N, CA, C and O atoms as a MOPAC input file, in Angstrom:
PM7 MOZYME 1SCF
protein

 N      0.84300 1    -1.17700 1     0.00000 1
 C      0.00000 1     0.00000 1     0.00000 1
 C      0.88900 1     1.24100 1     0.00000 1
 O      1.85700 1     1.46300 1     0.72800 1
 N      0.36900 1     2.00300 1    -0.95900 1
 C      1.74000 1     3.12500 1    -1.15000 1
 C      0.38000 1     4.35100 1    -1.52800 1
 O     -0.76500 1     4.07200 1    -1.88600 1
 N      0.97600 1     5.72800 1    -1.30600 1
 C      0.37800 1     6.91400 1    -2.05400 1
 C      1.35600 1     7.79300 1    -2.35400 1
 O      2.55100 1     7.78800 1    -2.05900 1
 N      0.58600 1     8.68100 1    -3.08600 1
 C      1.56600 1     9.59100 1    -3.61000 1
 C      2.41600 1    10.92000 1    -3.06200 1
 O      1.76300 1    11.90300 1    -2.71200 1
 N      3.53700 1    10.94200 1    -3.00500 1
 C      4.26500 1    11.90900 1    -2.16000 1
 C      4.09500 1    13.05800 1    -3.20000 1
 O      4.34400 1    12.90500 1    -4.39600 1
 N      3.62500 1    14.28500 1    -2.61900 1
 C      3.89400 1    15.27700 1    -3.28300 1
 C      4.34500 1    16.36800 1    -2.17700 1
 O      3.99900 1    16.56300 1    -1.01200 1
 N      5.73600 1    17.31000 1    -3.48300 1
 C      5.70700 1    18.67500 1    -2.30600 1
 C      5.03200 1    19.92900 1    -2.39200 1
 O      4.72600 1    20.45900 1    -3.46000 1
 N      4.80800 1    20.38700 1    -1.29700 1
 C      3.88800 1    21.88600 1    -1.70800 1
 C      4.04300 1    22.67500 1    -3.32300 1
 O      3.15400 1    23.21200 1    -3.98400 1
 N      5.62600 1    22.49600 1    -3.67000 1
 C      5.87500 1    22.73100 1    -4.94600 1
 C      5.15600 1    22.33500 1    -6.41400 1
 O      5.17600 1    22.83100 1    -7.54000 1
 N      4.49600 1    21.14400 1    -5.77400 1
 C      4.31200 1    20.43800 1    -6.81300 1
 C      2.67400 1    20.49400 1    -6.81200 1
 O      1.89900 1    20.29300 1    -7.74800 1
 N      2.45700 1    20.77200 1    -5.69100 1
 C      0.70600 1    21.04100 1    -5.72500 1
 C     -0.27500 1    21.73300 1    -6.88000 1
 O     -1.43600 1    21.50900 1    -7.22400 1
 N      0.46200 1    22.41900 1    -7.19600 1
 C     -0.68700 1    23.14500 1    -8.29200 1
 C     -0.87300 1    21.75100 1    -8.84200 1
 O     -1.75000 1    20.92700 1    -8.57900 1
 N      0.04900 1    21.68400 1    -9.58200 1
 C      0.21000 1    20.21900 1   -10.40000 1
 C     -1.06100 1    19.72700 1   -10.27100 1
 O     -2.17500 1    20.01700 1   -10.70800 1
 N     -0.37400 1    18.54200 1    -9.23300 1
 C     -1.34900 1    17.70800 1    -8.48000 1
 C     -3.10600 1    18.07500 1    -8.82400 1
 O     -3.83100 1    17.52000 1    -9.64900 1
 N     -3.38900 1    19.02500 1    -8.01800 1
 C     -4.51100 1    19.14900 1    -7.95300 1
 C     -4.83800 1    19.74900 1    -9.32100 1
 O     -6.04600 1    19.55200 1    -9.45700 1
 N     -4.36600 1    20.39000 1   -10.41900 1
 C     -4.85800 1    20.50700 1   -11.21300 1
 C     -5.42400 1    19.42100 1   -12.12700 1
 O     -6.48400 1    19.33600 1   -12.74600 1
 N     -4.49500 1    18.72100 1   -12.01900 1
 C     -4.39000 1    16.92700 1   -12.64800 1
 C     -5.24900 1    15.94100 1   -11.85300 1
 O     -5.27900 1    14.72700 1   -12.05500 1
 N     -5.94900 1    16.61000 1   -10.92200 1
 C     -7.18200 1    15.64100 1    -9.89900 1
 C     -8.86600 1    16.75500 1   -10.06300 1
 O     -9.70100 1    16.72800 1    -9.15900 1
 N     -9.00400 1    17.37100 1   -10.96800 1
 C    -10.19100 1    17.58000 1   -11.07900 1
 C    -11.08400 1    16.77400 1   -11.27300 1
 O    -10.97900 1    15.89200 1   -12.12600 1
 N    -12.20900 1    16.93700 1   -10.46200 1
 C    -12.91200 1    15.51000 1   -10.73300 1
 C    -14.06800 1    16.15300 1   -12.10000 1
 O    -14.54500 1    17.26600 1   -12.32200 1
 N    -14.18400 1    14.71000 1   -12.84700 1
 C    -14.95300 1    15.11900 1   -14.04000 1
 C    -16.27000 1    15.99100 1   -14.42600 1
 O    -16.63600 1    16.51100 1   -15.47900 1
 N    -16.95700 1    15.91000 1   -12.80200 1
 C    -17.80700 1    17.17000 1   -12.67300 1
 C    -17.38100 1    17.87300 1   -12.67300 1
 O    -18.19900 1    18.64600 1   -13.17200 1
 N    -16.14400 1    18.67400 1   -12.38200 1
 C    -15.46900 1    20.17800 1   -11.90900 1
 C    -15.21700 1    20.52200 1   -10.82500 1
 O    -14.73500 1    21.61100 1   -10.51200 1
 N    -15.71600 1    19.03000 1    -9.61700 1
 C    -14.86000 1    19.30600 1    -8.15400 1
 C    -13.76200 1    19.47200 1    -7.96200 1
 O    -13.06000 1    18.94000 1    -8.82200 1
 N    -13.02500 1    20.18800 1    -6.90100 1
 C    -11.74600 1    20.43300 1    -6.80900 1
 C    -11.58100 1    19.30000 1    -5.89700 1
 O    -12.55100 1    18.72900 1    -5.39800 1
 N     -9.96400 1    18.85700 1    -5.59800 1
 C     -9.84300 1    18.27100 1    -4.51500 1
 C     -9.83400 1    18.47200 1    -3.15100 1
 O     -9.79000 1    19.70200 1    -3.11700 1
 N     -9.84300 1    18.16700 1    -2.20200 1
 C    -10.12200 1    17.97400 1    -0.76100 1
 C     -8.71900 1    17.64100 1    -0.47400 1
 O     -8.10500 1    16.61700 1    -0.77000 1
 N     -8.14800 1    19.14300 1     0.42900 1
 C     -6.86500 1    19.17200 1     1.46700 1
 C     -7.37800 1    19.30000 1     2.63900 1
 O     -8.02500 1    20.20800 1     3.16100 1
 N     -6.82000 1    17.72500 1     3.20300 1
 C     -7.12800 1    17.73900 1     4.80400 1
 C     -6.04500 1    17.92600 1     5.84000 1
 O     -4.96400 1    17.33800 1     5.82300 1
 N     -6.38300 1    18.67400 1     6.60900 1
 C     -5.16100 1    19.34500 1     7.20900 1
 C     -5.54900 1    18.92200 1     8.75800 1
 O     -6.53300 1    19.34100 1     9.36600 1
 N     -4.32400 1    17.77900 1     9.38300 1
 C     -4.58200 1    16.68700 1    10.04000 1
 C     -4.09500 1    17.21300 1    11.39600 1
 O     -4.23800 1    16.33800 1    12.25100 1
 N     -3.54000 1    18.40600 1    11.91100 1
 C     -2.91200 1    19.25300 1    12.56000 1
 C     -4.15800 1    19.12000 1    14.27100 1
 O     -5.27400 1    18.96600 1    14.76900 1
 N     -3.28900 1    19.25600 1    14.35100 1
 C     -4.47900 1    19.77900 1    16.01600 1
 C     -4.57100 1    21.41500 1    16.13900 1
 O     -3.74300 1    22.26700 1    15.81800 1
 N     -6.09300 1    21.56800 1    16.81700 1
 C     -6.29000 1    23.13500 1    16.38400 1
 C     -5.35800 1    24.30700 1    17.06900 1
 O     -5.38900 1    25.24500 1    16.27200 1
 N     -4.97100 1    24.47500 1    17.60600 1
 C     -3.27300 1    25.09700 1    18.08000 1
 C     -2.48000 1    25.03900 1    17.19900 1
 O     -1.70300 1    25.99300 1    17.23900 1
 N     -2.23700 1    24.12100 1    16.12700 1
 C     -1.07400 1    24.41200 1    15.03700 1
 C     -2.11400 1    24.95300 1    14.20400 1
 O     -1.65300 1    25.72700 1    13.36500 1
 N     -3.28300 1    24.81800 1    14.15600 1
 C     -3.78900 1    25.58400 1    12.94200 1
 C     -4.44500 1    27.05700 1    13.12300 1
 O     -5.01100 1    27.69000 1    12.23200 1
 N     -4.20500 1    27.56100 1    14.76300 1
 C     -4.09100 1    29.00200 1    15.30000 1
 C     -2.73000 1    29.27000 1    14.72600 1
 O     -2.71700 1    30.36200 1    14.15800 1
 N     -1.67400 1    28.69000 1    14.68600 1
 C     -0.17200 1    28.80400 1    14.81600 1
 C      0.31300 1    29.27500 1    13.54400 1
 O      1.20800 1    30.11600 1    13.46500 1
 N     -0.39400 1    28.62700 1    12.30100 1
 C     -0.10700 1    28.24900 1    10.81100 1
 C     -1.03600 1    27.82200 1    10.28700 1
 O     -1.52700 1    26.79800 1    10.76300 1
 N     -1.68800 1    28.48100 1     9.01600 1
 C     -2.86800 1    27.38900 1     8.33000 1
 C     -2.23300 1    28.01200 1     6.85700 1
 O     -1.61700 1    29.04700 1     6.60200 1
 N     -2.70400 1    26.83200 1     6.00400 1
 C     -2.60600 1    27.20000 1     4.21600 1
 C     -4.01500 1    28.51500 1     3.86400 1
 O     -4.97300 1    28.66900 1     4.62100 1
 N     -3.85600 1    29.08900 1     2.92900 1
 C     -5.24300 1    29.64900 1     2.62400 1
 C     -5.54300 1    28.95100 1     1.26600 1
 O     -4.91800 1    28.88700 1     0.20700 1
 N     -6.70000 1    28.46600 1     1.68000 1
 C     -7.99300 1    27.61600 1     0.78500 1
 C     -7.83500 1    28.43600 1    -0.63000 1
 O     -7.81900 1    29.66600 1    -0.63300 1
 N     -7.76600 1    27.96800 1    -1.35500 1
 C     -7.42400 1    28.96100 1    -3.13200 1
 C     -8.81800 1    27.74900 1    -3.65300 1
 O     -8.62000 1    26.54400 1    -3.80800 1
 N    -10.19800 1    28.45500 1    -3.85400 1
 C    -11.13100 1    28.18100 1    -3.94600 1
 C    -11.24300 1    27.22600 1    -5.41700 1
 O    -11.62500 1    26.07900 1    -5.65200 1
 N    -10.81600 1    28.10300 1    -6.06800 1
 C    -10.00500 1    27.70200 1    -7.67700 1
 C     -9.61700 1    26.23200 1    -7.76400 1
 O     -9.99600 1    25.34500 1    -8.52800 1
 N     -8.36000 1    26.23600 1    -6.30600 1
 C     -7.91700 1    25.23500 1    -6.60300 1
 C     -8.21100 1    23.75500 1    -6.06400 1
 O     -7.93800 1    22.64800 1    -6.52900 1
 N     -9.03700 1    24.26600 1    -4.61900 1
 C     -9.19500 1    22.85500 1    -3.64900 1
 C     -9.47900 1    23.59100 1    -2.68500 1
 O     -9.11800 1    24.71400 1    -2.33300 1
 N    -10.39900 1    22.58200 1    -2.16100 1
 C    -11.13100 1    22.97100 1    -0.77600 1
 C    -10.36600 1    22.30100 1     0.38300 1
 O     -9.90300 1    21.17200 1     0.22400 1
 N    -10.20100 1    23.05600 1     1.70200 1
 C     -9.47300 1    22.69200 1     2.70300 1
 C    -10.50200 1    22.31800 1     3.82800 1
 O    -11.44000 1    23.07000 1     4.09100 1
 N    -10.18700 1    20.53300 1     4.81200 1
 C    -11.07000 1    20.54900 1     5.57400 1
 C     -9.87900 1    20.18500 1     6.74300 1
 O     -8.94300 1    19.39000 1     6.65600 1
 N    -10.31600 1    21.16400 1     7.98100 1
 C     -9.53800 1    21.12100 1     8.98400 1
 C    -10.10000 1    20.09900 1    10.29000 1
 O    -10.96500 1    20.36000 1    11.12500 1
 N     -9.20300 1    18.74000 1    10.11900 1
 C     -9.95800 1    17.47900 1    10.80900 1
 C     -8.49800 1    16.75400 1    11.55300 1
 O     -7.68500 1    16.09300 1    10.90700 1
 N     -8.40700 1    16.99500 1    12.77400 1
 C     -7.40300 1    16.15700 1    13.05800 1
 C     -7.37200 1    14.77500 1    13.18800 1
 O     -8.42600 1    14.14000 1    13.21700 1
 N     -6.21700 1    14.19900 1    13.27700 1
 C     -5.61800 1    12.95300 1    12.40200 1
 C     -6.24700 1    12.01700 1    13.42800 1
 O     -6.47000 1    10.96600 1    12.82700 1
 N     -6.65100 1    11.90800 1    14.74200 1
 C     -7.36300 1    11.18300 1    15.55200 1
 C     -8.74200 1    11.28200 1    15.25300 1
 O     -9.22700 1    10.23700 1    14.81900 1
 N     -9.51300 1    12.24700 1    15.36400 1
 C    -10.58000 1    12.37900 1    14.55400 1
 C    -11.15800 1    11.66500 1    12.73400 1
 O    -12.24100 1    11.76600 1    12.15800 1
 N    -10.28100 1    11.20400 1    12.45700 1
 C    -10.57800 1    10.96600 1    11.03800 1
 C    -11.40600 1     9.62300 1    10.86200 1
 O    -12.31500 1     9.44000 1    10.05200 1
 N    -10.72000 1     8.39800 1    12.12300 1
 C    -11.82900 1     7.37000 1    12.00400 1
 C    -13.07300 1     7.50300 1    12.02400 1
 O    -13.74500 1     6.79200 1    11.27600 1
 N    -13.87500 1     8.71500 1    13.12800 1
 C    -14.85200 1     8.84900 1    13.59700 1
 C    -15.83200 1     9.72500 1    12.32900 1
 O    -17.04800 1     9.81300 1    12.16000 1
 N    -14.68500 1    10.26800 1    11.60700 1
 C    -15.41400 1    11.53800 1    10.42200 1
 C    -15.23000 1    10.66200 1     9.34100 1
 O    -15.38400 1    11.24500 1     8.26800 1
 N    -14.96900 1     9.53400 1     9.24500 1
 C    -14.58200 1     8.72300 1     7.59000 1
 C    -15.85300 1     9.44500 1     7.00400 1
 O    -15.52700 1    10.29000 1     6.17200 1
 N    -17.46700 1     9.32900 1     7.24400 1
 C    -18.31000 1     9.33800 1     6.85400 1
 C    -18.67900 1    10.55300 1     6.10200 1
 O    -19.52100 1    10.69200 1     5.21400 1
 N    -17.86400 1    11.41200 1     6.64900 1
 C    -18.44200 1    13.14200 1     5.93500 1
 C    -17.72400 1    13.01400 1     4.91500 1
 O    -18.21900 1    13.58500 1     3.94300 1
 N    -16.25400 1    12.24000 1     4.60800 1
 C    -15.71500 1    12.48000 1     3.04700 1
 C    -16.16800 1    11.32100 1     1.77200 1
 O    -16.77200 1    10.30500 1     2.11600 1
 N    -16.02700 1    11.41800 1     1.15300 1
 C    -16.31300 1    11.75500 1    -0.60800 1
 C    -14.92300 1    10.36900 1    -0.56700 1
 O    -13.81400 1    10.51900 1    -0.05500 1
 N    -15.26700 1     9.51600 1    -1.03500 1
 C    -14.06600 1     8.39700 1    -1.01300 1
 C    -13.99200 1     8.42500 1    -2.70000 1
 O    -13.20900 1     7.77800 1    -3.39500 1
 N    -14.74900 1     9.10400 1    -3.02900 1
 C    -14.85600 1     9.46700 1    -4.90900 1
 C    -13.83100 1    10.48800 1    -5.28800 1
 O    -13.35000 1    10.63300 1    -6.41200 1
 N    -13.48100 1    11.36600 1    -3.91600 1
 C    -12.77900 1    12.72400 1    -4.41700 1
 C    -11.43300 1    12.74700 1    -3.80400 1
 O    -11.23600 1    12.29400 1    -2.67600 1
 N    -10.46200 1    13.29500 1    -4.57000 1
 C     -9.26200 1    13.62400 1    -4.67800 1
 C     -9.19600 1    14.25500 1    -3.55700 1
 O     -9.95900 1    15.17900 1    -3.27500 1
 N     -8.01500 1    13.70100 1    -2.58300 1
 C     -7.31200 1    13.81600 1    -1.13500 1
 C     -6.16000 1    14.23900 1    -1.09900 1
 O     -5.25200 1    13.53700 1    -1.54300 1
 N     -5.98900 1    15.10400 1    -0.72900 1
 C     -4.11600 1    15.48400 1    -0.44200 1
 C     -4.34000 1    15.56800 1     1.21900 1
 O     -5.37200 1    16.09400 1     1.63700 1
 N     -3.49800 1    15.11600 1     2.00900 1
 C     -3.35600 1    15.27900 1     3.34700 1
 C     -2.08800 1    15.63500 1     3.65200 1
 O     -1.02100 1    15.09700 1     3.35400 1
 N     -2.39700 1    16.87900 1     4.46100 1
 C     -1.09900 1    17.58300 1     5.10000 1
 C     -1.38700 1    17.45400 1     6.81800 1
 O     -2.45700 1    17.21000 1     7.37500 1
 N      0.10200 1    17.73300 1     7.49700 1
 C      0.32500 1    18.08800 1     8.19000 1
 C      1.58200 1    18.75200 1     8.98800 1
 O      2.08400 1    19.59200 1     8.24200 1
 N      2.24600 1    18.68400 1    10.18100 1
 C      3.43200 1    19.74900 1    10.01000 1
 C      4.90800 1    19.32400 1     9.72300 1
 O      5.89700 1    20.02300 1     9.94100 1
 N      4.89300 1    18.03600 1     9.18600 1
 C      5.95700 1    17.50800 1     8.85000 1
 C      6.13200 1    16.61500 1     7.42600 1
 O      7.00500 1    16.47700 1     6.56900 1
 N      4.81000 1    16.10600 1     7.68500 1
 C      4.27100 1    14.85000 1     6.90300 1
 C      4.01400 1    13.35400 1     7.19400 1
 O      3.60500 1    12.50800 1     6.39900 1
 N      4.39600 1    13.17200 1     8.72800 1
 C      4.24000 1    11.88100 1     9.39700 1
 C      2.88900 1    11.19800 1     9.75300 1
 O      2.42100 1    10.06000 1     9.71000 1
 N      2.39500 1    12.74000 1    10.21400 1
 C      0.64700 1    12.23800 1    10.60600 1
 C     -0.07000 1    12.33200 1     9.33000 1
 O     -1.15600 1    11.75200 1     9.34300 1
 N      0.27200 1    12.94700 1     8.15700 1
 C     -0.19900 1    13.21200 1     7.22000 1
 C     -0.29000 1    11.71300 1     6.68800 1
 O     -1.33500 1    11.08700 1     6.50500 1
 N      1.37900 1    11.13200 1     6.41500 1
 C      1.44800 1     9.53400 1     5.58000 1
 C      0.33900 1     8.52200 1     6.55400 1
 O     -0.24200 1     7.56400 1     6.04200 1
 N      0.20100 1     8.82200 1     7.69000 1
 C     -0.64800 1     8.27500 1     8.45100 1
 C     -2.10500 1     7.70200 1     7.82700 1
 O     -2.73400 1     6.68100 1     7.54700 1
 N     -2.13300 1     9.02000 1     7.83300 1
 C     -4.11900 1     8.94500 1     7.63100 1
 C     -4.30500 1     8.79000 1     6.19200 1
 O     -5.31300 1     8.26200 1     5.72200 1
 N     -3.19300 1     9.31500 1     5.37900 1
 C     -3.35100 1     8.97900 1     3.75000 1
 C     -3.54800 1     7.59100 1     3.49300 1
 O     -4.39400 1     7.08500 1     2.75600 1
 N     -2.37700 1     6.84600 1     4.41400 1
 C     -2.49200 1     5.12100 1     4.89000 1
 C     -3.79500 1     4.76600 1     4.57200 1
 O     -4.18300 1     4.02400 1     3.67000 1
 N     -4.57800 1     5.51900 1     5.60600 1
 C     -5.26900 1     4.90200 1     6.12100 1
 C     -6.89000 1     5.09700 1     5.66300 1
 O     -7.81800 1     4.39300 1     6.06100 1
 N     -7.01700 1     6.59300 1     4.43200 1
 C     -7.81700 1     6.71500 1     4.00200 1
 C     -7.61100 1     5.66400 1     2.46500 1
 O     -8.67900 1     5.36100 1     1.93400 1
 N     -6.46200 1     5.19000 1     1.85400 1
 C     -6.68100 1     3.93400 1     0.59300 1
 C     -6.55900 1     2.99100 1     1.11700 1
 O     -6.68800 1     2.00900 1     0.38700 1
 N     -6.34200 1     2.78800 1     2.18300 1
 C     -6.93500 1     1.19900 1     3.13300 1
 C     -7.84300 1     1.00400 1     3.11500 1
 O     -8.22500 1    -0.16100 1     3.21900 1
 N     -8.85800 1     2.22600 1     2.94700 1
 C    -10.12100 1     2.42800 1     3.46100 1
 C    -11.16500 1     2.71400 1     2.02100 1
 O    -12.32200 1     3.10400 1     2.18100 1
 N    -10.76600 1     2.54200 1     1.06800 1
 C    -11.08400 1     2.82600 1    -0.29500 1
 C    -11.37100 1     4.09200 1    -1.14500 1
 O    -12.30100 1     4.29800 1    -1.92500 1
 N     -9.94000 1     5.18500 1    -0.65800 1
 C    -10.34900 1     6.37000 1    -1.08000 1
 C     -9.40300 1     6.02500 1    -2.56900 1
 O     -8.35100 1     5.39800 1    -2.69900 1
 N    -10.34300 1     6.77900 1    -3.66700 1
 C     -9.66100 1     6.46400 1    -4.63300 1
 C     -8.13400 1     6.95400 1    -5.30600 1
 O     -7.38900 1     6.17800 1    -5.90400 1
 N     -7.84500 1     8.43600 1    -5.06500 1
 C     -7.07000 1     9.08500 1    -5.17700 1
 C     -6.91600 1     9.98600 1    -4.08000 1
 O     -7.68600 1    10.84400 1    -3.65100 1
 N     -5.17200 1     9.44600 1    -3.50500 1
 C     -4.91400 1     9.85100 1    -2.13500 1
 C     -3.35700 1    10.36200 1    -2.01700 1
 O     -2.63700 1     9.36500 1    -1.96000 1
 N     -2.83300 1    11.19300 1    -1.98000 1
 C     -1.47100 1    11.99700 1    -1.72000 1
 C     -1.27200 1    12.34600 1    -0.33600 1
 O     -2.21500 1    12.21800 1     0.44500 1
 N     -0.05000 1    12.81000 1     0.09400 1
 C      0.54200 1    13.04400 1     1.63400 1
 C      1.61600 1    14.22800 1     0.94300 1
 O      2.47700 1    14.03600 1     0.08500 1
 N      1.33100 1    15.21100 1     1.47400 1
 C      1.86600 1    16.47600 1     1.54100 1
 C      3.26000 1    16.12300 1     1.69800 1
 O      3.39700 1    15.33500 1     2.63400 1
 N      4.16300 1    16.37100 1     1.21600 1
 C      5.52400 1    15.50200 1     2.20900 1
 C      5.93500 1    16.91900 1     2.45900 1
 O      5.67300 1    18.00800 1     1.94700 1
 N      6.96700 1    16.31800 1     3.82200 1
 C      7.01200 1    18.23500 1     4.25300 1
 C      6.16500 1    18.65100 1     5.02400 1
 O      6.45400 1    19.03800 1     6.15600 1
 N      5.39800 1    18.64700 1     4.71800 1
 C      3.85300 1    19.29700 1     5.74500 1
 C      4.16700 1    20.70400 1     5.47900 1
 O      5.20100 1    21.11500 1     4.95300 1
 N      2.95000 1    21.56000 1     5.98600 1
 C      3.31900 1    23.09900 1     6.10200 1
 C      4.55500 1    23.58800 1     6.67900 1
 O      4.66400 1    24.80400 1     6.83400 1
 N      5.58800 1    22.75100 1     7.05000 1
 C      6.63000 1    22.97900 1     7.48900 1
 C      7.55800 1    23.65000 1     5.83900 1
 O      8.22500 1    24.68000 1     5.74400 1
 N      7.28500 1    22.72200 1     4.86700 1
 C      8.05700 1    22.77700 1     4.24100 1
 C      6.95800 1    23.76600 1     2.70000 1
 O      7.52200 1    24.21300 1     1.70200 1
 N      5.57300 1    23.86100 1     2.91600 1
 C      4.84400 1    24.85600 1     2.65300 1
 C      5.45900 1    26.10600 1     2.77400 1
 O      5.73000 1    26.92800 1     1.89900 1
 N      5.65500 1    26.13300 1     4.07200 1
 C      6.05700 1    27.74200 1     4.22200 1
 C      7.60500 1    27.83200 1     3.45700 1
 O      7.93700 1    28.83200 1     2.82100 1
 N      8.39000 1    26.76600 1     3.60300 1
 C      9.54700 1    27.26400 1     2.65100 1
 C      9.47000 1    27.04200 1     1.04400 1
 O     10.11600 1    27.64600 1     0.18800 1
 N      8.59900 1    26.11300 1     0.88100 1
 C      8.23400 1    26.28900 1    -1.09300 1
 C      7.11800 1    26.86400 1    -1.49100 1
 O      6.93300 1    27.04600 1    -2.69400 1
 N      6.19800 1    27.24200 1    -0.56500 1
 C      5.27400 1    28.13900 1    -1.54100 1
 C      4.68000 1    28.93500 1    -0.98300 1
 O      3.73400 1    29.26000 1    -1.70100 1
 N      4.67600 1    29.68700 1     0.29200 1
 C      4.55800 1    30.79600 1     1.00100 1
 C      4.72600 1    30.74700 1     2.18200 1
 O      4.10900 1    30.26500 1     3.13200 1
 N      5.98500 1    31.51300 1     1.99000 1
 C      6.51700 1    32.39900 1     3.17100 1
 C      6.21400 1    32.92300 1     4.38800 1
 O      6.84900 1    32.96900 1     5.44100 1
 N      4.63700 1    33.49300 1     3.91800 1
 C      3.55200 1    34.36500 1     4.70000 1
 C      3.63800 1    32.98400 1     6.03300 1
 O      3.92500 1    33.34200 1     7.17500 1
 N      3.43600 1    31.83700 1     5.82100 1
 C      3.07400 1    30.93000 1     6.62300 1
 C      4.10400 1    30.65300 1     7.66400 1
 O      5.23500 1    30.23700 1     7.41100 1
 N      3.47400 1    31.00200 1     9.26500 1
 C      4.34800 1    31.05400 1    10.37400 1
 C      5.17400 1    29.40400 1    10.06500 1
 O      4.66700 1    28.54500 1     9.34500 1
 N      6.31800 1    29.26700 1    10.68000 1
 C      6.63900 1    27.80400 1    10.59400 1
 C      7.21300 1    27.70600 1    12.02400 1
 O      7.82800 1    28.59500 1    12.61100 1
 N      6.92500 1    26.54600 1    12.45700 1
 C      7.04000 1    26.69600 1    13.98700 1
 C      7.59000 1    24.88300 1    14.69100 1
 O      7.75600 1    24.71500 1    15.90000 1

């Protein structure tokens, strides 16, 4: 069981190349506990993908609110809890699933700055 490593760099990419055939964007879940996401958050680029802020313990209990049809990128502040739940959402039969590698750690050094890194 493997997914796809991508870096913040490479995101446009990614998600441009995961539109779903209706015209949904993909779904960035940002796996952080809410203190890192007072601390640091991405801003949602509507255009490009919608951001849902669900921490990584929480995700068994929320499987039900996501879309196992729609394109997943999961971040978090390194990328450990991120490879986690990415695990654990194509274990789980999500069809198209990526892990931020880096996490917003490495966000803030490839694709904005603006973003505290901590």
């Amino acid at each position: 069981m493997t997914v796809a490593q991508i870096r913040p760099a490479e995101i446009d990419a990614w998600l441009a190349e995961h539109r779903t055939a209706d015209g949904r964007v993909p779904l960035l879940i940002d796996v952080r506990e809410p203190w890192e996401l007072q601390t640091a958050s991405v801003q949602p680029a509507a255009e490009a993908f919608e951001l849902a802020a669900i921490p990584m313990n929480d995700i068994p209990a929320r499987l039900g609110e996501l879309d196992a049809d729609r394109p997943v990128a999961v971040l978090c502040h390194h990328g450990a809890r991120s490879q986690r739940v990415a695990l654990f959402l194509d274990a789980n039969g999500f069809a198209e699933v990526a892990n931020v590698a880096g996490g917003i750690d490495a966000w803030s050094a490839e694709r904005d700055p603006g973003v505290p890194r901590y």
